[in-house]
Short mmCIF file of C-alpha atoms in Angstrom, two decimals:
data_model
loop_
_atom_site.label_atom_id
_atom_site.label_comp_id
_atom_site.label_asym_id
_atom_site.label_seq_id
_atom_site.Cartn_x
_atom_site.Cartn_y
_atom_site.Cartn_z
CA MET A 1 55.58 58.04 62.40
CA THR A 2 55.75 60.57 65.23
CA ASN A 3 57.47 63.62 64.91
CA GLN A 4 59.75 64.59 68.21
CA SER A 5 60.20 67.97 68.93
CA PRO A 6 63.67 69.29 69.10
CA PRO A 7 65.24 69.83 72.35
CA HIS A 8 64.99 73.61 73.94
CA GLN A 9 68.32 74.93 73.69
CA LEU A 10 69.69 78.13 75.73
CA PHE A 11 73.11 79.21 74.24
CA GLY A 12 73.44 75.92 72.48
CA ILE A 13 72.96 74.19 75.86
CA ASP A 14 70.30 71.65 76.34
CA VAL A 15 67.97 73.38 79.07
CA ALA A 16 67.03 70.07 80.88
CA TRP A 17 70.44 69.04 81.35
CA ALA A 18 71.42 72.33 82.65
CA ALA A 19 68.50 72.00 85.19
CA SER A 20 69.43 68.46 86.09
CA MET A 21 73.06 69.58 86.26
CA LEU A 22 72.19 72.68 88.60
CA LEU A 23 69.58 70.49 90.71
CA GLY A 24 72.42 68.08 91.23
CA VAL A 25 74.73 71.03 92.45
CA ILE A 26 72.02 71.92 94.95
CA VAL A 27 71.52 68.73 96.39
CA VAL A 28 75.35 68.58 97.24
CA ALA A 29 75.27 71.95 98.53
CA ILE A 30 72.24 70.90 100.95
CA LEU A 31 74.06 67.90 102.15
CA PHE A 32 77.49 69.56 102.71
CA ALA A 33 75.87 72.44 104.51
CA ILE A 34 73.62 69.56 107.00
CA TYR A 35 77.18 67.78 107.37
CA THR A 36 79.10 71.12 108.28
CA ALA A 37 76.03 71.49 110.98
CA LEU A 38 76.33 68.28 112.43
CA THR A 39 79.98 68.23 112.78
CA ILE A 40 80.65 71.71 114.27
CA ARG A 41 84.01 71.91 115.57
CA ASP A 42 85.63 74.61 118.37
CA PRO A 43 87.68 76.81 115.99
CA MET A 44 89.85 77.73 119.03
CA THR A 45 91.37 74.30 119.15
CA LYS A 46 93.05 74.21 115.66
CA ARG A 47 94.20 78.15 116.47
CA VAL A 48 95.62 77.11 119.57
CA LYS A 49 97.36 74.11 118.38
CA ALA A 50 98.91 76.10 115.47
CA LEU A 51 100.06 79.18 118.36
CA ASN A 52 101.90 76.30 119.96
CA GLU A 53 103.56 74.77 117.01
CA ARG A 54 104.80 78.33 116.27
CA ARG A 55 106.03 78.86 119.68
CA GLU A 56 107.91 75.70 119.72
CA GLU A 57 109.39 76.52 116.50
CA LEU A 58 110.78 79.56 117.95
CA LYS A 59 112.22 77.95 120.85
CA ALA A 60 113.96 75.35 118.82
CA GLY A 61 115.53 78.13 116.37
CA ILE A 62 116.86 80.25 119.36
CA THR A 63 118.00 77.38 121.94
CA ALA A 64 121.42 76.38 121.46
CA SER A 65 120.74 73.02 122.98
CA SER A 66 118.17 71.80 120.56
CA GLY A 67 119.77 69.86 118.08
CA PRO A 68 119.75 69.53 114.37
CA LYS A 69 117.11 66.39 114.93
CA LYS A 70 114.62 68.35 116.92
CA ARG A 71 114.21 71.35 114.63
CA ALA A 72 113.73 68.81 111.98
CA LYS A 73 110.84 67.08 113.89
CA LEU A 74 109.24 70.91 114.26
CA ILE A 75 109.26 71.93 110.77
CA ARG A 76 105.94 70.84 109.04
CA ARG A 77 106.84 69.04 106.21
CA SER A 78 104.48 66.17 104.84
CA GLU A 79 105.37 63.47 102.15
CA THR A 80 102.66 65.13 99.87
CA THR A 81 104.63 68.30 99.67
CA ASP A 82 107.62 67.12 99.42
CA SER A 83 106.79 65.01 96.60
CA ILE A 84 105.08 68.14 94.60
CA ARG A 85 108.18 69.85 95.31
CA MET A 86 110.37 67.55 93.57
CA PHE A 87 108.11 66.83 90.95
CA LEU A 88 108.32 70.76 89.97
CA ASP A 89 112.07 70.86 90.38
CA LYS A 90 112.47 68.11 87.68
CA LEU A 91 110.18 70.31 85.85
CA LYS A 92 112.06 73.46 86.40
CA VAL A 93 109.36 75.36 86.92
CA LEU A 94 109.69 76.06 90.46
CA GLN A 95 110.91 79.91 91.09
CA ASP A 96 111.80 81.57 94.27
CA SER A 97 109.74 84.50 93.49
CA GLN A 98 106.71 82.65 92.45
CA LEU A 99 107.12 80.29 95.80
CA ALA A 100 107.52 83.52 97.95
CA GLU A 101 104.16 85.12 96.27
CA ALA A 102 102.32 81.92 97.08
CA GLN A 103 103.63 81.76 100.47
CA GLN A 104 102.45 85.10 101.31
CA LYS A 105 98.73 84.48 99.87
CA LEU A 106 98.87 81.21 102.08
CA ALA A 107 99.76 83.50 105.36
CA GLN A 108 97.27 85.86 104.30
CA ALA A 109 94.40 83.35 104.13
CA GLY A 110 95.18 82.31 107.22
CA ILE A 111 96.98 78.97 106.13
CA ARG A 112 100.17 78.65 108.19
CA ASN A 113 102.07 75.91 106.78
CA LYS A 114 104.29 77.38 104.03
CA GLU A 115 105.07 73.83 102.44
CA TRP A 116 101.38 73.99 100.59
CA ALA A 117 102.65 76.83 98.49
CA VAL A 118 104.03 74.01 96.08
CA ALA A 119 100.32 72.60 96.15
CA VAL A 120 99.07 75.98 94.83
CA ILE A 121 101.88 75.91 92.12
CA LEU A 122 100.95 72.60 90.90
CA GLY A 123 97.28 73.46 91.04
CA ARG A 124 97.95 76.55 88.48
CA MET A 125 99.86 74.43 86.38
CA VAL A 126 97.66 70.75 86.25
CA ALA A 127 94.11 72.49 86.50
CA PRO A 128 94.55 74.12 83.16
CA ILE A 129 95.16 70.85 81.60
CA VAL A 130 92.58 68.96 83.20
CA LEU A 131 89.78 71.47 82.82
CA GLY A 132 90.94 72.22 79.13
CA LEU A 133 90.90 68.27 78.27
CA ILE A 134 87.18 68.02 79.72
CA ALA A 135 86.29 71.07 77.37
CA ALA A 136 87.58 69.67 74.86
CA THR A 137 86.12 66.54 75.28
CA MET A 138 82.82 67.84 75.49
CA LEU A 139 82.90 70.60 72.66
CA TYR A 140 85.09 69.04 69.91
CA TRP A 141 85.44 65.16 70.47
CA THR A 142 81.82 64.35 71.49
CA ASP A 143 78.47 65.56 69.89
CA MET A 144 77.30 66.77 72.67
CA TYR A 145 76.51 70.58 71.72
CA PRO A 146 76.02 70.26 67.93
CA LEU A 147 74.51 73.63 67.73
CA LEU A 148 77.25 75.86 69.26
CA THR A 149 79.32 77.58 66.51
CA SER A 150 83.17 77.50 66.37
CA PHE A 151 83.66 80.76 67.89
CA LYS A 152 81.56 79.87 70.42
CA ARG A 153 83.09 76.36 71.45
CA PHE A 154 86.43 78.19 71.37
CA MET A 155 85.42 80.99 74.23
CA TRP A 156 83.98 77.97 75.91
CA PHE A 157 87.47 76.30 75.89
CA ALA A 158 89.49 79.47 76.58
CA ALA A 159 86.86 80.03 79.82
CA ALA A 160 87.72 76.60 80.85
CA VAL A 161 91.48 76.78 80.51
CA GLY A 162 91.27 80.52 82.47
CA LEU A 163 89.47 79.52 85.02
CA GLY A 164 91.69 76.53 85.94
CA TYR A 165 94.63 78.82 85.92
CA LYS A 166 93.09 81.27 88.14
CA GLY A 167 91.16 79.02 90.32
CA PRO A 168 93.51 78.54 92.81
CA ASP A 169 94.54 82.37 93.15
CA ILE A 170 90.55 83.05 93.22
CA TYR A 171 89.82 80.48 96.11
CA LEU A 172 93.04 82.01 97.97
CA GLN A 173 91.48 85.69 97.29
CA ASN A 174 88.04 84.93 98.57
CA ILE A 175 89.53 83.42 101.94
CA THR A 176 92.01 86.53 101.96
CA THR A 177 89.26 88.88 101.60
CA LYS A 178 86.92 87.48 104.10
CA ARG A 179 89.81 87.33 106.63
CA THR A 180 90.77 90.69 105.90
CA ASP A 181 87.21 92.12 106.31
CA LEU A 182 86.89 90.28 109.78
CA VAL A 183 90.23 91.63 110.85
CA ARG A 184 89.21 95.21 109.91
CA LYS A 185 86.41 95.29 112.11
CA GLY A 186 87.99 94.36 115.13
CA LEU A 187 90.98 96.61 114.81
CA PRO A 188 89.55 99.57 116.42
CA ASP A 189 88.52 98.00 119.50
CA ALA A 190 91.72 96.29 119.51
CA LEU A 191 93.63 99.35 119.48
CA ASP A 192 91.40 100.92 122.11
CA LEU A 193 92.66 97.74 124.40
CA LEU A 194 96.09 98.53 123.63
CA VAL A 195 95.87 102.00 124.83
CA ILE A 196 94.76 101.02 128.23
CA CYS A 197 97.21 98.26 128.53
CA ALA A 198 100.07 100.74 127.68
CA GLU A 199 98.51 103.42 129.97
CA ALA A 200 98.44 100.10 132.84
CA GLY A 201 102.19 99.90 132.16
CA LEU A 202 102.24 96.57 130.43
CA THR A 203 104.57 95.83 128.17
CA VAL A 204 104.18 95.51 124.32
CA ASP A 205 104.11 91.68 124.09
CA ALA A 206 102.07 91.40 127.26
CA ALA A 207 99.52 93.76 125.91
CA PHE A 208 99.74 92.17 122.84
CA ASN A 209 98.79 88.99 124.61
CA ARG A 210 96.11 90.63 126.80
CA VAL A 211 94.34 91.82 123.54
CA ALA A 212 94.49 88.70 122.18
CA ARG A 213 92.83 87.02 125.16
CA GLU A 214 90.14 89.49 125.52
CA LEU A 215 89.23 89.63 121.41
CA GLY A 216 89.86 85.79 120.92
CA ARG A 217 85.94 85.15 120.89
CA ALA A 218 84.76 88.17 119.45
CA TYR A 219 87.05 88.48 116.76
CA PRO A 220 88.99 85.25 116.56
CA GLU A 221 91.14 86.10 113.34
CA LEU A 222 92.79 89.23 114.90
CA GLY A 223 92.92 87.61 117.98
CA GLU A 224 95.14 84.52 116.40
CA GLU A 225 97.48 87.46 114.59
CA PHE A 226 97.83 89.19 117.99
CA SER A 227 98.65 85.94 119.68
CA LEU A 228 101.26 84.96 116.89
CA THR A 229 102.65 88.53 117.04
CA ALA A 230 103.23 88.21 120.83
CA ILE A 231 104.74 84.71 120.85
CA GLU A 232 107.31 86.23 118.03
CA LEU A 233 107.85 89.48 120.26
CA SER A 234 109.00 87.25 123.23
CA PHE A 235 111.32 84.87 121.03
CA LEU A 236 112.49 86.33 118.03
CA SER A 237 116.15 88.78 118.48
CA GLU A 238 114.50 91.46 116.41
CA ARG A 239 111.34 92.75 117.47
CA ARG A 240 111.02 94.55 114.49
CA GLN A 241 110.66 91.49 112.70
CA ALA A 242 107.80 90.24 114.80
CA PHE A 243 105.95 93.86 113.91
CA GLU A 244 106.78 93.34 110.10
CA ASN A 245 105.81 89.60 110.04
CA LEU A 246 102.32 90.84 111.36
CA ALA A 247 102.00 93.51 108.40
CA TYR A 248 103.37 90.27 106.14
CA ARG A 249 100.40 87.92 107.05
CA VAL A 250 97.40 90.62 106.81
CA LYS A 251 96.40 92.19 103.64
CA LEU A 252 95.34 95.34 105.09
CA GLU A 253 96.76 99.13 105.08
CA SER A 254 95.52 99.68 108.55
CA ILE A 255 97.55 97.27 109.82
CA LYS A 256 100.51 98.58 107.96
CA GLY A 257 99.91 101.55 109.71
CA VAL A 258 99.97 100.12 113.18
CA VAL A 259 103.11 98.21 112.30
CA THR A 260 104.62 101.37 111.60
CA THR A 261 103.97 103.39 114.57
CA MET A 262 105.08 99.94 116.88
CA VAL A 263 108.45 100.03 114.84
CA GLN A 264 108.90 103.98 115.23
CA THR A 265 107.98 103.50 119.33
CA GLU A 266 110.58 100.74 119.37
CA LYS A 267 113.08 102.69 117.59
CA TYR A 268 112.79 106.26 119.15
CA GLY A 269 111.10 105.61 122.27
CA THR A 270 107.69 107.95 121.50
CA PRO A 271 104.69 107.41 123.66
CA LEU A 272 103.02 104.39 122.64
CA ALA A 273 99.80 105.09 124.28
CA SER A 274 99.08 108.63 122.41
CA ALA A 275 100.25 107.35 118.96
CA LEU A 276 97.58 103.98 119.19
CA ARG A 277 94.94 106.53 120.52
CA VAL A 278 94.99 108.57 117.26
CA LEU A 279 95.19 105.57 115.04
CA SER A 280 92.26 104.27 116.87
CA ALA A 281 90.35 107.51 116.06
CA GLU A 282 91.33 107.30 112.50
CA PHE A 283 90.29 103.82 112.03
CA ARG A 284 86.88 104.48 113.82
CA ASN A 285 86.13 107.46 111.66
CA GLU A 286 87.07 105.31 108.57
CA ARG A 287 84.79 102.79 109.58
CA MET A 288 82.00 105.05 110.18
CA MET A 289 82.57 106.73 106.83
CA ARG A 290 82.50 103.19 105.25
CA ALA A 291 79.01 102.53 106.77
CA GLU A 292 77.92 105.94 105.49
CA GLU A 293 79.04 104.91 102.11
CA LYS A 294 77.19 102.00 102.18
CA ALA A 295 74.10 103.78 103.30
CA ALA A 296 74.22 106.44 100.60
CA ARG A 297 74.19 103.26 97.89
CA LEU A 298 71.61 101.86 99.05
CA PRO A 299 68.86 104.05 97.25
CA ALA A 300 70.64 103.23 94.25
CA ILE A 301 70.69 99.45 95.15
CA MET A 302 66.84 99.33 95.87
CA THR A 303 65.71 101.07 92.48
CA VAL A 304 65.85 97.57 90.46
CA PRO A 305 63.93 95.36 93.35
CA LEU A 306 61.79 98.41 93.67
CA ILE A 307 60.74 98.29 90.00
CA LEU A 308 60.63 94.51 89.41
CA PHE A 309 59.02 93.57 92.68
CA ILE A 310 57.51 95.94 95.03
CA LEU A 311 55.86 98.17 92.55
CA PRO A 312 53.92 95.48 90.47
CA VAL A 313 52.16 94.22 93.84
CA LEU A 314 51.39 97.71 95.02
CA PHE A 315 49.79 98.47 91.71
CA ILE A 316 48.00 95.10 91.71
CA VAL A 317 46.64 95.60 95.49
CA ILE A 318 45.61 99.45 94.77
CA LEU A 319 44.35 99.08 90.84
CA GLY A 320 42.92 95.30 91.41
CA PRO A 321 39.92 96.37 93.20
CA ALA A 322 39.02 99.07 90.66
CA ALA A 323 39.80 96.90 87.49
CA CYS A 324 37.55 94.20 89.25
CA SER A 325 34.49 96.57 89.68
CA ILE A 326 34.89 97.94 86.20
CA ALA A 327 34.98 94.62 84.39
CA ASP A 328 31.81 93.74 86.64
CA ALA A 329 30.18 96.67 85.50
CA PHE A 330 30.94 95.64 81.80
CA HIS A 331 29.65 92.50 82.27
CA SER A 332 26.73 93.27 84.07
CA GLY A 333 25.78 95.71 81.65
CA PRO A 334 25.00 93.80 78.64
CA ALA A 335 23.10 91.61 80.67
CA ALA A 336 21.09 94.35 81.95
CA THR A 337 20.22 95.33 78.46
CA LYS A 338 18.92 92.23 77.51
CA HIS A 339 16.43 91.65 80.40
#
């Protein structure tokens, strides 16, 4: 009889199985990257379509001649979201505060259709159950991990349930963070252009529209937000609401400062160019301080790679020839004494 060696385990998980799963994930990621590279689409097409839909919604909302049928066509609803809403209403789990929070997260992530907020709430409810059942099946009902203790099984199960509950929020938060960083980078340049437009005599909505056209290619996220603000300034009855909607859609304190300045300018008639020039200088100083902070953190960040990767190679290059010479001397010494 041949003795079979036990499989290698790491934290109770078969190393070969984990490596196979990781290889599968890498292959899927490579195929997805190739697909996205081959099917490149113009992002401006989708943004222009969203802006036109918002313009039509505002037109229908303020035009007295537009009947209820036309307004119903312009409201972006789908059978999927309606079915989800009916399902959540039957379960009595759909709360107005929770729905409003999900809608704001979608808006901050750049998803304009608020109806998908019910899908986020459904994901929070269904994902923990699905992942929990999968984890329970793998950990308790099958013998896939016999070496795991009861405590480790429970911790893996709790991690799966927690990931299922926080997964939709983590996904939206990741998109929101990336979008906010892109908006932050282009905000000082946008304010400089707003100052130039204000000094040239353009109105506020025309200035926002002009800045959106100029920055649409360099900073498409900021250009889209400014375009929406310009559209709402032209159609909404209260201009203050248009500025507040901008702060609602962008999770950034600098945008809130710009909105406060614009509202005060509209209310009290203060000079817009001087106020925006001060804000632009502050944002540029903030961006410079953030860059200096990152530069100051570089020595501490580079310490670990320096110790692990650079210093050993440097020692090998410097001490290697000397070690080889010493080894040759030791080997040649006994041979010389024999002769």
